Amino acid sequence: MQKEDLDYFREWFFEYVNRFFSPDSFTQENIELKIKHTRRVCENTLVIAKSEKISEKECMLAETIALFHDLGRFEQFAKYKTFRDSESENHAILGVKILNKEGVLFRLPEEEINLILKAVEYHNLMEIPGNVEPSGKLHFFCRLIRDADKIDILKLASEGYAEEEKCRNPALELYLPDARGYSEPIVSEILNNRMAKIGDMKNRNDIKLLRLSWIFDINFPATFALLKKYGYLETIMSSLPESKETEVLKIHFEKYLNTMESGGRKGNSKP
């Protein structure tokens, strides 16, 4: 990949998303939200990538994946008015279909095209498929985009919870009710150091816990450093209702984070 390729992709992306601008204020708000999200994920990706001291060419490849990782979100929201894949369609697979249909990546070598498409397809899975070689390039770039994406969603969530009722966006809360307590399967996954499942969510408290559970799928030291620097996790945790169960969960999260900060991080082999 060359610089002119990345420049072309950036220009194409903004021309593409302009197609979805709408006079409907709610639709426009969420289209703009995803454009801003994409910009920040690109920034996060480069911060993490540079901390891993990968080459300039690999940084451009990582930024291209970040640029296109949520491409399917625009058509998804314009068509279904939701970001919930289970009630519309898988936005990652939709993004891959759009990239193939539009022929956006035609200028790249086949190996790079396949890597970008697979990284986009896998970025929202519960885990990277087992057939992806852990020491290979694809695995590295998958972990990179997954970390960069999570950081920004946690940023948006923490800002929303800090404001609470002032600026609640029902699309980001997946239209779930503001009910008491937590769903047992969500709590169980967290206490076993696993990411919670979207299908187990029943209310807004579950959404908060699900987002907090993403710390169990953080891969790079730079990601943990960013989370600590901006305090996103602490802000979300402070928005949880006061209860004995909440205290148990907070202690569990804090213990896990302390373990990670003291050297218990996952491996992070470079491509």
Coordinates of C-alpha atoms in Angstrom, one line a residue:
M1 CA 0.0 0.0 0.0
Q2 CA 1.2 3.5 -0.9
K3 CA 0.2 6.9 0.6
E4 CA -1.8 7.7 -2.6
D5 CA -3.9 4.6 -1.9
L6 CA -4.8 5.8 1.6
D7 CA -5.6 9.2 0.3
Y8 CA -7.9 7.7 -2.3
F9 CA -9.7 5.6 0.4
R10 CA -10.2 8.6 2.6
E11 CA -11.7 10.6 -0.2
W12 CA -13.9 7.8 -1.3
F13 CA -15.1 7.2 2.3
F14 CA -16.4 10.7 2.8
E15 CA -18.0 10.8 -0.7
Y16 CA -19.8 7.5 0.2
V17 CA -21.1 8.5 3.6
N18 CA -22.4 11.8 2.1
R19 CA -25.0 9.7 0.3
F20 CA -26.7 9.0 3.6
F21 CA -27.1 12.6 4.8
S22 CA -30.8 13.1 5.7
P23 CA -33.2 15.9 6.4
D24 CA -34.5 13.7 9.3
S25 CA -32.6 15.0 12.4
F26 CA -32.5 11.7 14.2
T27 CA -31.0 9.9 11.1
Q28 CA -28.5 12.7 10.5
E29 CA -27.4 12.7 14.1
N30 CA -26.5 9.1 14.0
I31 CA -24.9 9.2 10.5
E32 CA -22.7 12.0 11.8
L33 CA -22.0 10.1 15.0
K34 CA -20.6 7.2 13.0
I35 CA -18.5 9.5 10.9
K36 CA -16.9 11.0 14.0
H37 CA -16.5 7.5 15.5
T38 CA -14.6 6.4 12.4
R39 CA -12.3 9.3 12.6
R40 CA -11.5 8.6 16.2
V41 CA -11.0 4.9 15.6
C42 CA -8.5 5.8 12.9
E43 CA -6.7 8.0 15.5
N44 CA -6.8 5.3 18.1
T45 CA -5.5 2.7 15.6
L46 CA -2.5 4.8 14.8
V47 CA -1.6 5.4 18.5
I48 CA -1.7 1.7 19.2
A49 CA 0.0 0.7 15.9
K50 CA 2.9 3.2 16.5
S51 CA 3.3 1.9 20.0
E52 CA 4.0 -1.5 18.5
K53 CA 6.6 0.1 16.2
I54 CA 5.3 -1.4 13.0
S55 CA 6.3 -0.1 9.6
E56 CA 4.7 3.0 7.9
K57 CA 3.2 0.7 5.3
E58 CA 1.6 -1.4 8.0
C59 CA 0.3 1.7 9.8
M60 CA -1.4 2.7 6.5
L61 CA -2.9 -0.7 6.2
A62 CA -4.2 -0.5 9.8
E63 CA -5.7 2.9 9.2
T64 CA -7.5 1.6 6.1
I65 CA -9.1 -1.2 8.2
A66 CA -10.2 1.4 10.7
L67 CA -11.6 3.7 8.0
F68 CA -13.8 0.9 6.6
H69 CA -14.5 -1.1 9.8
D70 CA -18.0 0.4 10.3
L71 CA -18.8 1.1 6.6
G72 CA -21.9 -1.0 6.9
R73 CA -23.3 1.1 9.7
F74 CA -24.4 3.9 7.4
E75 CA -26.6 1.8 5.1
Q76 CA -27.8 -0.2 8.2
F77 CA -29.0 2.9 10.0
A78 CA -30.5 4.5 6.9
K79 CA -32.5 1.4 6.2
Y80 CA -33.4 0.0 9.6
K81 CA -33.0 3.0 12.0
T82 CA -31.0 0.8 14.5
F83 CA -27.4 -0.2 15.2
R84 CA -28.5 -3.6 16.6
D85 CA -27.4 -6.2 14.1
S86 CA -29.9 -8.8 15.4
E87 CA -32.7 -6.5 14.4
S88 CA -31.3 -5.6 11.0
E89 CA -28.2 -7.3 9.6
N90 CA -24.6 -7.8 10.5
H91 CA -22.9 -4.5 9.9
A92 CA -19.4 -6.0 9.4
I93 CA -20.6 -8.4 6.7
L94 CA -22.6 -5.6 5.1
G95 CA -19.5 -3.5 5.0
V96 CA -17.5 -6.2 3.3
K97 CA -20.3 -6.6 0.7
I98 CA -20.2 -2.8 0.1
L99 CA -16.5 -2.8 -0.4
N100 CA -16.7 -5.6 -2.9
K101 CA -19.7 -4.1 -4.7
E102 CA -18.1 -0.7 -5.0
G103 CA -14.7 -2.1 -6.0
V104 CA -13.0 0.2 -3.6
L105 CA -9.9 -1.9 -2.9
F106 CA -9.1 -2.8 -6.5
R107 CA -5.9 -0.8 -6.5
L108 CA -4.2 -3.0 -3.8
P109 CA -2.5 -6.4 -4.0
E110 CA -4.8 -9.4 -3.4
E111 CA -3.1 -10.2 -0.1
E112 CA -3.8 -6.8 1.3
I113 CA -7.4 -6.8 0.0
N114 CA -8.1 -10.1 1.7
L115 CA -6.5 -8.9 5.0
I116 CA -8.6 -5.7 5.0
L117 CA -11.8 -7.6 4.2
K118 CA -11.2 -10.2 6.9
A119 CA -10.3 -7.7 9.5
V120 CA -13.5 -5.7 8.8
E121 CA -15.6 -8.9 8.8
Y122 CA -14.1 -10.1 12.2
H123 CA -14.0 -6.8 14.1
N124 CA -17.4 -7.3 15.8
L125 CA -17.2 -11.0 16.6
M126 CA -17.1 -12.3 20.1
E127 CA -13.7 -13.6 19.4
I128 CA -11.3 -13.9 16.4
P129 CA -12.0 -17.2 14.6
G130 CA -9.8 -20.1 15.7
N131 CA -8.6 -20.7 12.1
V132 CA -6.8 -17.3 12.1
E133 CA -3.1 -18.0 12.8
P134 CA -2.2 -16.3 16.2
S135 CA 1.2 -15.3 15.0
G136 CA 0.1 -14.0 11.6
K137 CA -0.6 -10.6 10.2
L138 CA -4.4 -11.0 10.1
H139 CA -4.5 -11.8 13.8
F140 CA -2.5 -8.8 14.7
F141 CA -4.6 -6.4 12.6
C142 CA -7.8 -8.0 14.0
R143 CA -6.7 -7.4 17.5
L144 CA -5.6 -3.8 16.6
I145 CA -9.0 -2.8 15.2
R146 CA -10.9 -4.5 18.0
D147 CA -9.0 -2.5 20.6
A148 CA -9.2 0.8 18.7
D149 CA -13.0 0.3 18.2
K150 CA -13.7 -0.6 21.8
I151 CA -11.8 2.5 23.2
D152 CA -14.0 4.9 21.3
I153 CA -17.3 3.1 22.1
L154 CA -16.3 3.3 25.8
K155 CA -15.5 7.0 25.3
L156 CA -19.0 7.6 23.9
A157 CA -20.6 5.5 26.5
S158 CA -18.8 7.2 29.4
E159 CA -19.7 10.7 28.1
G160 CA -23.3 9.7 27.7
Y161 CA -23.5 8.2 31.2
A162 CA -21.8 11.2 32.7
E163 CA -24.6 13.4 31.2
E164 CA -27.3 10.7 31.8
E165 CA -30.7 12.1 30.8
K166 CA -29.5 15.3 29.1
C167 CA -28.4 13.7 25.9
R168 CA -29.5 10.1 25.8
N169 CA -29.4 8.6 22.3
P170 CA -31.9 5.6 22.2
A171 CA -30.1 4.1 19.2
L172 CA -26.9 3.8 21.2
E173 CA -28.8 2.2 24.1
L174 CA -30.3 -0.3 21.6
Y175 CA -33.8 0.9 22.7
L176 CA -33.6 -1.3 25.8
P177 CA -35.6 -0.3 28.9
D178 CA -34.2 1.5 32.0
A179 CA -35.0 -1.3 34.4
R180 CA -33.4 -2.4 37.7
G181 CA -30.8 -5.0 38.3
Y182 CA -28.7 -7.1 36.0
S183 CA -29.3 -10.2 33.9
E184 CA -27.7 -13.2 35.5
P185 CA -25.9 -14.5 32.4
I186 CA -24.2 -11.1 32.0
V187 CA -22.9 -11.2 35.6
S188 CA -21.8 -14.8 35.3
E189 CA -19.7 -14.1 32.2
I190 CA -18.0 -11.2 33.9
L191 CA -17.1 -13.1 37.0
N192 CA -15.5 -15.7 34.8
N193 CA -13.4 -13.0 32.9
R194 CA -15.4 -13.3 29.7
M195 CA -17.1 -10.8 27.5
A196 CA -20.8 -10.7 28.0
K197 CA -23.1 -11.6 25.1
I198 CA -25.4 -9.0 23.4
G199 CA -28.2 -11.6 23.3
D200 CA -28.3 -11.7 27.1
M201 CA -28.9 -8.0 27.5
K202 CA -32.3 -7.0 28.9
N203 CA -31.9 -3.4 30.1
R204 CA -29.6 -0.4 30.2
N205 CA -27.6 -1.7 33.2
D206 CA -26.8 -4.8 31.1
I207 CA -25.4 -2.6 28.3
K208 CA -23.1 -0.9 30.8
L209 CA -21.8 -4.2 32.1
L210 CA -21.4 -5.6 28.5
R211 CA -19.3 -2.6 27.6
L212 CA -17.2 -2.9 30.8
S213 CA -16.7 -6.6 30.0
W214 CA -14.8 -5.7 26.9
I215 CA -11.7 -5.3 29.1
F216 CA -11.4 -9.1 28.9
D217 CA -10.7 -8.7 25.2
I218 CA -8.1 -5.9 25.3
N219 CA -4.9 -6.9 23.7
F220 CA -2.2 -4.1 23.7
P221 CA -0.5 -2.2 26.5
A222 CA -1.2 1.1 24.8
T223 CA -4.9 0.3 24.9
F224 CA -4.8 -0.1 28.7
A225 CA -2.8 3.1 29.0
L226 CA -5.5 5.0 27.1
L227 CA -8.3 3.6 29.2
K228 CA -6.4 4.5 32.3
K229 CA -5.6 8.0 31.1
Y230 CA -9.1 9.0 30.2
G231 CA -11.0 7.1 33.0
Y232 CA -13.7 5.7 30.7
L233 CA -14.2 2.6 32.7
E234 CA -14.4 4.4 36.0
T235 CA -17.0 6.8 34.6
I236 CA -19.2 3.9 33.4
M237 CA -18.8 2.0 36.7
S238 CA -19.8 5.1 38.7
S239 CA -23.0 5.2 36.7
L240 CA -24.1 1.8 37.9
P241 CA -26.8 1.6 40.6
E242 CA -25.6 1.2 44.2
S243 CA -26.1 -2.4 45.3
K244 CA -24.1 -5.3 46.8
E245 CA -24.0 -6.9 43.4
T246 CA -22.6 -3.7 41.9
E247 CA -19.8 -3.6 44.5
V248 CA -18.8 -7.2 43.8
L249 CA -18.6 -6.4 40.1
K250 CA -16.6 -3.2 40.6
I251 CA -14.1 -5.1 42.8
H252 CA -13.8 -7.8 40.2
F253 CA -13.2 -5.3 37.4
E254 CA -10.6 -3.4 39.4
K255 CA -8.8 -6.6 40.4
Y256 CA -8.5 -7.6 36.7
L257 CA -7.3 -4.2 35.7
N258 CA -4.6 -4.2 38.4
T259 CA -3.5 -7.6 37.2
M260 CA -3.2 -6.3 33.6
E261 CA -1.3 -3.2 34.6
S262 CA 1.2 -5.2 36.7
G263 CA 2.2 -7.4 33.7
G264 CA -0.6 -9.9 33.1
R265 CA -1.4 -8.6 29.6
K266 CA -2.1 -10.9 26.7
G267 CA 0.7 -11.5 24.2
N268 CA 0.9 -8.9 21.4
S269 CA 3.1 -10.3 18.6
K270 CA 3.8 -7.9 15.8
P271 CA 2.8 -8.7 12.2

